[in-house]
JSON list of C-alpha atoms in Angstrom, two decimals:
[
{"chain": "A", "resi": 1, "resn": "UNK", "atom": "CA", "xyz": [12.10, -3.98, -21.72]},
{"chain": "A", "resi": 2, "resn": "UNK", "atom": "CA", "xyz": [10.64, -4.37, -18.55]},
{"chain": "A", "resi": 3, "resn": "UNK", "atom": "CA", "xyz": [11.40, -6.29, -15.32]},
{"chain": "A", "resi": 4, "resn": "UNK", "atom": "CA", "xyz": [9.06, -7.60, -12.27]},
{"chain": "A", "resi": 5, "resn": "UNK", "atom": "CA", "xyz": [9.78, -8.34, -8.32]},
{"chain": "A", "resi": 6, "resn": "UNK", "atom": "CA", "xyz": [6.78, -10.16, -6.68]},
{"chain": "A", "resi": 7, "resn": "UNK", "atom": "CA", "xyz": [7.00, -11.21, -2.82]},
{"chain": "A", "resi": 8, "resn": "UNK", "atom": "CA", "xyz": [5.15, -13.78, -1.56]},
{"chain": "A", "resi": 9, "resn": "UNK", "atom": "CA", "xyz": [4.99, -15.07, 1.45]},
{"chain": "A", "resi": 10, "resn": "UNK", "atom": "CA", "xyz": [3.72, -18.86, 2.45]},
{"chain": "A", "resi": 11, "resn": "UNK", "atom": "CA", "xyz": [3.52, -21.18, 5.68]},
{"chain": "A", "resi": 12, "resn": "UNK", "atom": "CA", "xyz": [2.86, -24.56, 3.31]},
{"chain": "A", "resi": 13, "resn": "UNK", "atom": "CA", "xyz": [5.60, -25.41, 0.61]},
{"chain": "A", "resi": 14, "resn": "UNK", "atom": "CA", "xyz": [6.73, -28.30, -1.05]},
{"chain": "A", "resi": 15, "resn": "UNK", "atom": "CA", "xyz": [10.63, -26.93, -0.90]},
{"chain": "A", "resi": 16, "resn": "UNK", "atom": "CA", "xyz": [10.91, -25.99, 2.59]},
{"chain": "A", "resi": 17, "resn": "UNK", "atom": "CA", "xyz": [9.47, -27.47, 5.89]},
{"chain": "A", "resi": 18, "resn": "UNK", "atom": "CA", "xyz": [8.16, -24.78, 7.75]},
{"chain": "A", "resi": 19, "resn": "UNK", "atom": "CA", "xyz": [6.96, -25.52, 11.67]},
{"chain": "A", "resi": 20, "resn": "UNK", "atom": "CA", "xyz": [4.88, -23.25, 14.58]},
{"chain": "A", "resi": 21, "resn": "UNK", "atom": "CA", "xyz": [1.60, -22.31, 14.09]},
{"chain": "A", "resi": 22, "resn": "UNK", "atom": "CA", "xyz": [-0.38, -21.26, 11.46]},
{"chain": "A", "resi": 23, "resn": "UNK", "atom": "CA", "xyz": [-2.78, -19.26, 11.14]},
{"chain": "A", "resi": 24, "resn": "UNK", "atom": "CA", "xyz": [-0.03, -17.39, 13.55]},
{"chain": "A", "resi": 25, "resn": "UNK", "atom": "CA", "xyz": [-0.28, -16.66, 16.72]},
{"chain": "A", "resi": 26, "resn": "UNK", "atom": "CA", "xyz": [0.97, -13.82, 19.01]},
{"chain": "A", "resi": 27, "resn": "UNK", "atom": "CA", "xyz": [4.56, -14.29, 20.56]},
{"chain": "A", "resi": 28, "resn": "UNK", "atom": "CA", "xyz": [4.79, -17.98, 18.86]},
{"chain": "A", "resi": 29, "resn": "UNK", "atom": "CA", "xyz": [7.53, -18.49, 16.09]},
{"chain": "A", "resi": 30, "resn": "UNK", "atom": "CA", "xyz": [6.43, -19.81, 12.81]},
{"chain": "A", "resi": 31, "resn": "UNK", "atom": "CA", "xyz": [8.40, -20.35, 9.84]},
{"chain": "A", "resi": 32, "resn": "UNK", "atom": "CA", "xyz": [7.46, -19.33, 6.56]},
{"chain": "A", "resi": 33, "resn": "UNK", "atom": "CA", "xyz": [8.88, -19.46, 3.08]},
{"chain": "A", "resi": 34, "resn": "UNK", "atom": "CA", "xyz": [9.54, -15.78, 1.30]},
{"chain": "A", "resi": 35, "resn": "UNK", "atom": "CA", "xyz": [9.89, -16.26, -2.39]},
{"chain": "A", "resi": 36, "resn": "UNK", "atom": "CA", "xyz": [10.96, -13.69, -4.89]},
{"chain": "A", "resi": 37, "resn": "UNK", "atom": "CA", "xyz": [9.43, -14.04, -8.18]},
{"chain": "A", "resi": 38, "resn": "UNK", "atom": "CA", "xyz": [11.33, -12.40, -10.64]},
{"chain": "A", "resi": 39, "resn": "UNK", "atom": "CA", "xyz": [10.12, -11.51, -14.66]},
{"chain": "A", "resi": 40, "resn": "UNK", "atom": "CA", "xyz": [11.91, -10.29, -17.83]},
{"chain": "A", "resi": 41, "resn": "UNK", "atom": "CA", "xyz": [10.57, -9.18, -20.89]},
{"chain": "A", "resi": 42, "resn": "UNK", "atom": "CA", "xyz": [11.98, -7.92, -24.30]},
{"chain": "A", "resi": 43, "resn": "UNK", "atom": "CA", "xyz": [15.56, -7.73, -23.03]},
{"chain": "A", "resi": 44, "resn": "UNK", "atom": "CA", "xyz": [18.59, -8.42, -20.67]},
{"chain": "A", "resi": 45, "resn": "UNK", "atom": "CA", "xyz": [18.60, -6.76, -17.30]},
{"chain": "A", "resi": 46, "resn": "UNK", "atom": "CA", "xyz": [22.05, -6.32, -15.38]},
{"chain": "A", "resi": 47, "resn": "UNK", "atom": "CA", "xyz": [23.03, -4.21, -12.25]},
{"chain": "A", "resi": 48, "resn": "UNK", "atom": "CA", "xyz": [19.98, -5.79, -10.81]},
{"chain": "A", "resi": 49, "resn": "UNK", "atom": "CA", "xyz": [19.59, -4.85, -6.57]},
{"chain": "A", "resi": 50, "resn": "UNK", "atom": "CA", "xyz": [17.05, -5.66, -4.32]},
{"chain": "A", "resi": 51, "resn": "UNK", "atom": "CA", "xyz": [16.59, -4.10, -0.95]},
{"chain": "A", "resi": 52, "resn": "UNK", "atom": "CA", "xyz": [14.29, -3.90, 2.09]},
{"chain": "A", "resi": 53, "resn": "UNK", "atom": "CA", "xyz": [14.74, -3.66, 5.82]},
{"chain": "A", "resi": 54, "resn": "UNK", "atom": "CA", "xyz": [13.82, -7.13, 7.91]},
{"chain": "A", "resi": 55, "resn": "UNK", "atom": "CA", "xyz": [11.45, -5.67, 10.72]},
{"chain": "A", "resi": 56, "resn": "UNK", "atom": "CA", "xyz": [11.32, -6.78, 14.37]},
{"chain": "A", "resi": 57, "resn": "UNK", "atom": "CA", "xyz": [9.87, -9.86, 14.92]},
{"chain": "A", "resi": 58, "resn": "UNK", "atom": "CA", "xyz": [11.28, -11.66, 11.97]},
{"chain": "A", "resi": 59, "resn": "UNK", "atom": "CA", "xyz": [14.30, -13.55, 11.28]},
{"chain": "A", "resi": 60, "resn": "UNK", "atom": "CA", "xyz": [15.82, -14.97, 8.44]},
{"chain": "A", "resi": 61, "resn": "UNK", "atom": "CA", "xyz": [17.10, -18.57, 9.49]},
{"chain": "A", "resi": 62, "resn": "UNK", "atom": "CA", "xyz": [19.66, -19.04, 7.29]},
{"chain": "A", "resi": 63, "resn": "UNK", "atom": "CA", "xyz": [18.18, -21.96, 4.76]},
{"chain": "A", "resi": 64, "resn": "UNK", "atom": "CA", "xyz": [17.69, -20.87, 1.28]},
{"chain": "A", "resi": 65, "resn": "UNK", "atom": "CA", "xyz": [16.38, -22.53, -2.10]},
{"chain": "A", "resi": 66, "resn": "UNK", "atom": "CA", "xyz": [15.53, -21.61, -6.00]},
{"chain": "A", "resi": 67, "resn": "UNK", "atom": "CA", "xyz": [18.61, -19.51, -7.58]},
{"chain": "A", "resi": 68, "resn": "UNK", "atom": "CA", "xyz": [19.38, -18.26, -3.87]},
{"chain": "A", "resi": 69, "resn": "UNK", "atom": "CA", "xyz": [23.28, -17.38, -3.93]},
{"chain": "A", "resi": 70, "resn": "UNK", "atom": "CA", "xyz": [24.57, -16.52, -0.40]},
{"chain": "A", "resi": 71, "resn": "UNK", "atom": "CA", "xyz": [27.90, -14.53, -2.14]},
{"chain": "A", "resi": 72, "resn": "UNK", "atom": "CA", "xyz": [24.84, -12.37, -3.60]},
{"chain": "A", "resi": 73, "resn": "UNK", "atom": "CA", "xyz": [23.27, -11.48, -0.25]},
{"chain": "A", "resi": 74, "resn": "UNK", "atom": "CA", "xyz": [23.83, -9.03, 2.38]},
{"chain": "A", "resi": 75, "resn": "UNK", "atom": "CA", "xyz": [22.50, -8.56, 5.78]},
{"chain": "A", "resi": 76, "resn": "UNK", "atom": "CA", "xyz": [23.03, -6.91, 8.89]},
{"chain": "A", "resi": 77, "resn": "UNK", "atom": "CA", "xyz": [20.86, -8.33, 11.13]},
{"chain": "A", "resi": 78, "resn": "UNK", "atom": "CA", "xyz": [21.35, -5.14, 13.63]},
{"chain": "A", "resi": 79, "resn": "UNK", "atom": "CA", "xyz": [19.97, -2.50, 11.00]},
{"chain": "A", "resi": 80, "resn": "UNK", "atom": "CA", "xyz": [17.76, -5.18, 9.33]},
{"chain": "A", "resi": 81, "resn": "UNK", "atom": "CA", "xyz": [19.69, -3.99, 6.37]},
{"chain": "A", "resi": 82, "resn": "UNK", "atom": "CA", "xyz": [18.68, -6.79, 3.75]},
{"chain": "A", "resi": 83, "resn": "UNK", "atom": "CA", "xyz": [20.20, -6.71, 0.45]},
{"chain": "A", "resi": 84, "resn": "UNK", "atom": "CA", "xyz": [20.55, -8.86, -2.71]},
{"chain": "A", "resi": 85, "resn": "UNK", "atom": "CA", "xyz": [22.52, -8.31, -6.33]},
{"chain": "A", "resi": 86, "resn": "UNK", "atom": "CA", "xyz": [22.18, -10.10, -9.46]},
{"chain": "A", "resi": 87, "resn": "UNK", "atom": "CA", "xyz": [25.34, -8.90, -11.62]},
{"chain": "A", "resi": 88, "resn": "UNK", "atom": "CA", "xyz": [22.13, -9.98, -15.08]},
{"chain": "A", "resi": 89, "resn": "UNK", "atom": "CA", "xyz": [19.45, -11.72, -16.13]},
{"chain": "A", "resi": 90, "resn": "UNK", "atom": "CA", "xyz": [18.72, -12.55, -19.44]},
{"chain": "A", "resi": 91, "resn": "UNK", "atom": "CA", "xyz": [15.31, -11.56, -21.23]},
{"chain": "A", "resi": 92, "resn": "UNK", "atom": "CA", "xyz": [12.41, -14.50, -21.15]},
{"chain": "A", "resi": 93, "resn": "UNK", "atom": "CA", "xyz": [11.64, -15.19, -17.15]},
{"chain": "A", "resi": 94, "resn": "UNK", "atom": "CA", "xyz": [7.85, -15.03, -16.27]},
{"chain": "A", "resi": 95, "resn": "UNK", "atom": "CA", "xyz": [7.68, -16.35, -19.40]},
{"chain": "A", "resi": 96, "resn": "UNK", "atom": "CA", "xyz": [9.46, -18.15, -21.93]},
{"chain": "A", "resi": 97, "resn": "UNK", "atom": "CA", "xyz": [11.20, -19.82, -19.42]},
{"chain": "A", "resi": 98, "resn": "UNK", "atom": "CA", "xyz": [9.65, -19.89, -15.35]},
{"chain": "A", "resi": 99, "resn": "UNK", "atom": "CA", "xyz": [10.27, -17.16, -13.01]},
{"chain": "A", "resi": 100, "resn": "UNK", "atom": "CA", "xyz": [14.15, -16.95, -11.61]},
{"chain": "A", "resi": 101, "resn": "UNK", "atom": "CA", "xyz": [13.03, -17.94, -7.97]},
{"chain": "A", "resi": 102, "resn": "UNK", "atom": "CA", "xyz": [15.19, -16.63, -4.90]},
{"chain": "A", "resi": 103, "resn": "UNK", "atom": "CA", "xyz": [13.58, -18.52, -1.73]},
{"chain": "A", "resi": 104, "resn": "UNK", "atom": "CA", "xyz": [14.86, -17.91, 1.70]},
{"chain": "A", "resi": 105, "resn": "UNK", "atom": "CA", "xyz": [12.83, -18.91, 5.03]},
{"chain": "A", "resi": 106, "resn": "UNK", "atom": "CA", "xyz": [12.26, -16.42, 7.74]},
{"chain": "A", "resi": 107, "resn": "UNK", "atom": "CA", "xyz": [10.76, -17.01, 10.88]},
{"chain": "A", "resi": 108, "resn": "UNK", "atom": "CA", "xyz": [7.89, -14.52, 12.26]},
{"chain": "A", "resi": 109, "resn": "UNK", "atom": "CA", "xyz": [7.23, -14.11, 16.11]},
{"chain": "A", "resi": 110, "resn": "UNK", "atom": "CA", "xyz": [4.01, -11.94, 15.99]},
{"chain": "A", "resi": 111, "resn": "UNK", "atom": "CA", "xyz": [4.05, -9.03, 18.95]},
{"chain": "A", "resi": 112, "resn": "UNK", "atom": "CA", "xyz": [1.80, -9.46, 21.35]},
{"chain": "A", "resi": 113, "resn": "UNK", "atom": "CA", "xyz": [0.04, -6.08, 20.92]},
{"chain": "A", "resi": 114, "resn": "UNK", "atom": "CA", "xyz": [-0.87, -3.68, 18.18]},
{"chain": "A", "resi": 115, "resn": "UNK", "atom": "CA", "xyz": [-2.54, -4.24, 15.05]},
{"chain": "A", "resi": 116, "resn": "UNK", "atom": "CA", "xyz": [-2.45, -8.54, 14.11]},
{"chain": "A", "resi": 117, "resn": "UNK", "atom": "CA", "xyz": [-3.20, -8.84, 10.49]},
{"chain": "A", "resi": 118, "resn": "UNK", "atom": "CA", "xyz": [-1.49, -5.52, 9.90]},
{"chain": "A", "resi": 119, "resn": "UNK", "atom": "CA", "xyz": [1.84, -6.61, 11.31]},
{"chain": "A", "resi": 120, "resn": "UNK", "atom": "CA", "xyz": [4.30, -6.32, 8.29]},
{"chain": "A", "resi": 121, "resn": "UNK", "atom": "CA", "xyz": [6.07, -9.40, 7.98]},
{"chain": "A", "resi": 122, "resn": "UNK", "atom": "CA", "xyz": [7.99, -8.12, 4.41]},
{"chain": "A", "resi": 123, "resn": "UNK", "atom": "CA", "xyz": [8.09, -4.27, 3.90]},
{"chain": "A", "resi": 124, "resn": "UNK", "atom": "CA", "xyz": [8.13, -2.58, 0.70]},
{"chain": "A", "resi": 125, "resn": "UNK", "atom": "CA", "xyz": [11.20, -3.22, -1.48]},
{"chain": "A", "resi": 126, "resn": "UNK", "atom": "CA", "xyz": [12.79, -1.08, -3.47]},
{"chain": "A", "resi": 127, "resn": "UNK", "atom": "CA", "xyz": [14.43, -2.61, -6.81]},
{"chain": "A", "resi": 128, "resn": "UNK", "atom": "CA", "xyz": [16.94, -1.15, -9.41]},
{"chain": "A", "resi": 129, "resn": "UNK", "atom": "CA", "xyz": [18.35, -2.72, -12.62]},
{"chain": "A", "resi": 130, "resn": "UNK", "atom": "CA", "xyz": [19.32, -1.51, -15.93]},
{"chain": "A", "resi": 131, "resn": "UNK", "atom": "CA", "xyz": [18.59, -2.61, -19.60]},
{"chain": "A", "resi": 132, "resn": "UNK", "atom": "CA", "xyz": [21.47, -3.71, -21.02]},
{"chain": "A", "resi": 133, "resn": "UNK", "atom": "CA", "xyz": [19.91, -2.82, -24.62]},
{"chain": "A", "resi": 134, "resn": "UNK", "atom": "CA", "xyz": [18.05, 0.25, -23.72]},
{"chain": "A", "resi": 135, "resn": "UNK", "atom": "CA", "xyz": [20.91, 1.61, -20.86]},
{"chain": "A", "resi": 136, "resn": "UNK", "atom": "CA", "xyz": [17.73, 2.32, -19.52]},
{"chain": "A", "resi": 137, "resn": "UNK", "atom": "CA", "xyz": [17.61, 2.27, -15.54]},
{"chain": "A", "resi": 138, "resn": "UNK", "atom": "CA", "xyz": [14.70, 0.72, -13.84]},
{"chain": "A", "resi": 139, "resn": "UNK", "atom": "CA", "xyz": [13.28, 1.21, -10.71]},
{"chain": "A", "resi": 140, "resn": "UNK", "atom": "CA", "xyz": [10.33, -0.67, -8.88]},
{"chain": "A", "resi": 141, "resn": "UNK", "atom": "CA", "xyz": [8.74, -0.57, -5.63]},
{"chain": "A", "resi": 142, "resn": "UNK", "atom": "CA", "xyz": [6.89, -3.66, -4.02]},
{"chain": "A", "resi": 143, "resn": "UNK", "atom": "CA", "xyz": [3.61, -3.71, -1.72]},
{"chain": "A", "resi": 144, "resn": "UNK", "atom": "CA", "xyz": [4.61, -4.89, 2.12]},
{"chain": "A", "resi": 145, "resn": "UNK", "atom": "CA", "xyz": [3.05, -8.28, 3.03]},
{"chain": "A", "resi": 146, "resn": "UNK", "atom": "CA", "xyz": [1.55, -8.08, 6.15]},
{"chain": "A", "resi": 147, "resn": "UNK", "atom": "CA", "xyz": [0.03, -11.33, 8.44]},
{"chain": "A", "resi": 148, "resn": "UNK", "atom": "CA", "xyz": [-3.01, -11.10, 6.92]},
{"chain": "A", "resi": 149, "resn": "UNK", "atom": "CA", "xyz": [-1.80, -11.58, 2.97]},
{"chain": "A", "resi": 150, "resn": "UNK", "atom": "CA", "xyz": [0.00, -14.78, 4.29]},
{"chain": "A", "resi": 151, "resn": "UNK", "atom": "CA", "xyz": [-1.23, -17.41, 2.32]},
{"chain": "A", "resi": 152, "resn": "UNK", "atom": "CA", "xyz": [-1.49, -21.54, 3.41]}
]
């Protein structure tokens, strides 16, 4: 089996209204969608956790959309501590069926110094899950989205 995470990151989206500039701007709030794509092939994945750390700069504002379950989330918005569990998924998303979709909407106050387009909106995530045919465990590491991968 095998399972995929993809983050991606978007100011424009049919599901959410997001406001502030964009392209962003230093030390102005804009709100952006952050979607988690998630794919299953050849068999069912359970145990499933996802986990990054929310920098500085970003907030999550509490609206959610797509399979989203707030009794599945956890975050401590002192550590940034962000984590979400999926007790399974079955085999078939990415592509018999469409990706399972977690969407939650964050809002991004760039710093006014440093590095712009390198400013990490989304760091690296780190996912585990295990095959529930194989008993095999999984684990996956995303790419950080910066402001410069945001897309329209």
């Amino acid at each position: 089996g095998k399972i995929a995470v993809t983050p991606r990151v978007i100011f424009a989206d049919e599901n959410l209204e997001n406001k502030g500039p964009f392209p962003l701007e230093r030390g102005k709030p804009t709100t952006l969608s952050f979607y988690l794509a998630i794919s299953t092939w050849a068999e069912d994945f359970e145990n499933i956790i996802i986990k990054t750390k929310i920098p500085l700069g970003v907030k999550l504002t509490g609206v959610f959309g797509g399979e989203f379950k707030p009794e599945n989330f956890f975050y401590n918005p002192e550590t940034g501590e962000w984590v979400y569990r999926l007790d399974e998924l079955q085999a078939g998303f990415g592509n018999l069926y469409n990706e399972y979709l977690l969407l939650q909407q964050i809002e991004v106050t760039p710093p006014l110094y440093g590095e712009f387009n390198r400013f990490v909106v989304i760091p690296k995530m780190t996912i585990s899950a295990k095959g529930k045919f194989s008993n095999q465990t999984f684990e996956l590491t995303t790419d950080p989205i910066t402001i410069g991968e945001i897309k329209k």
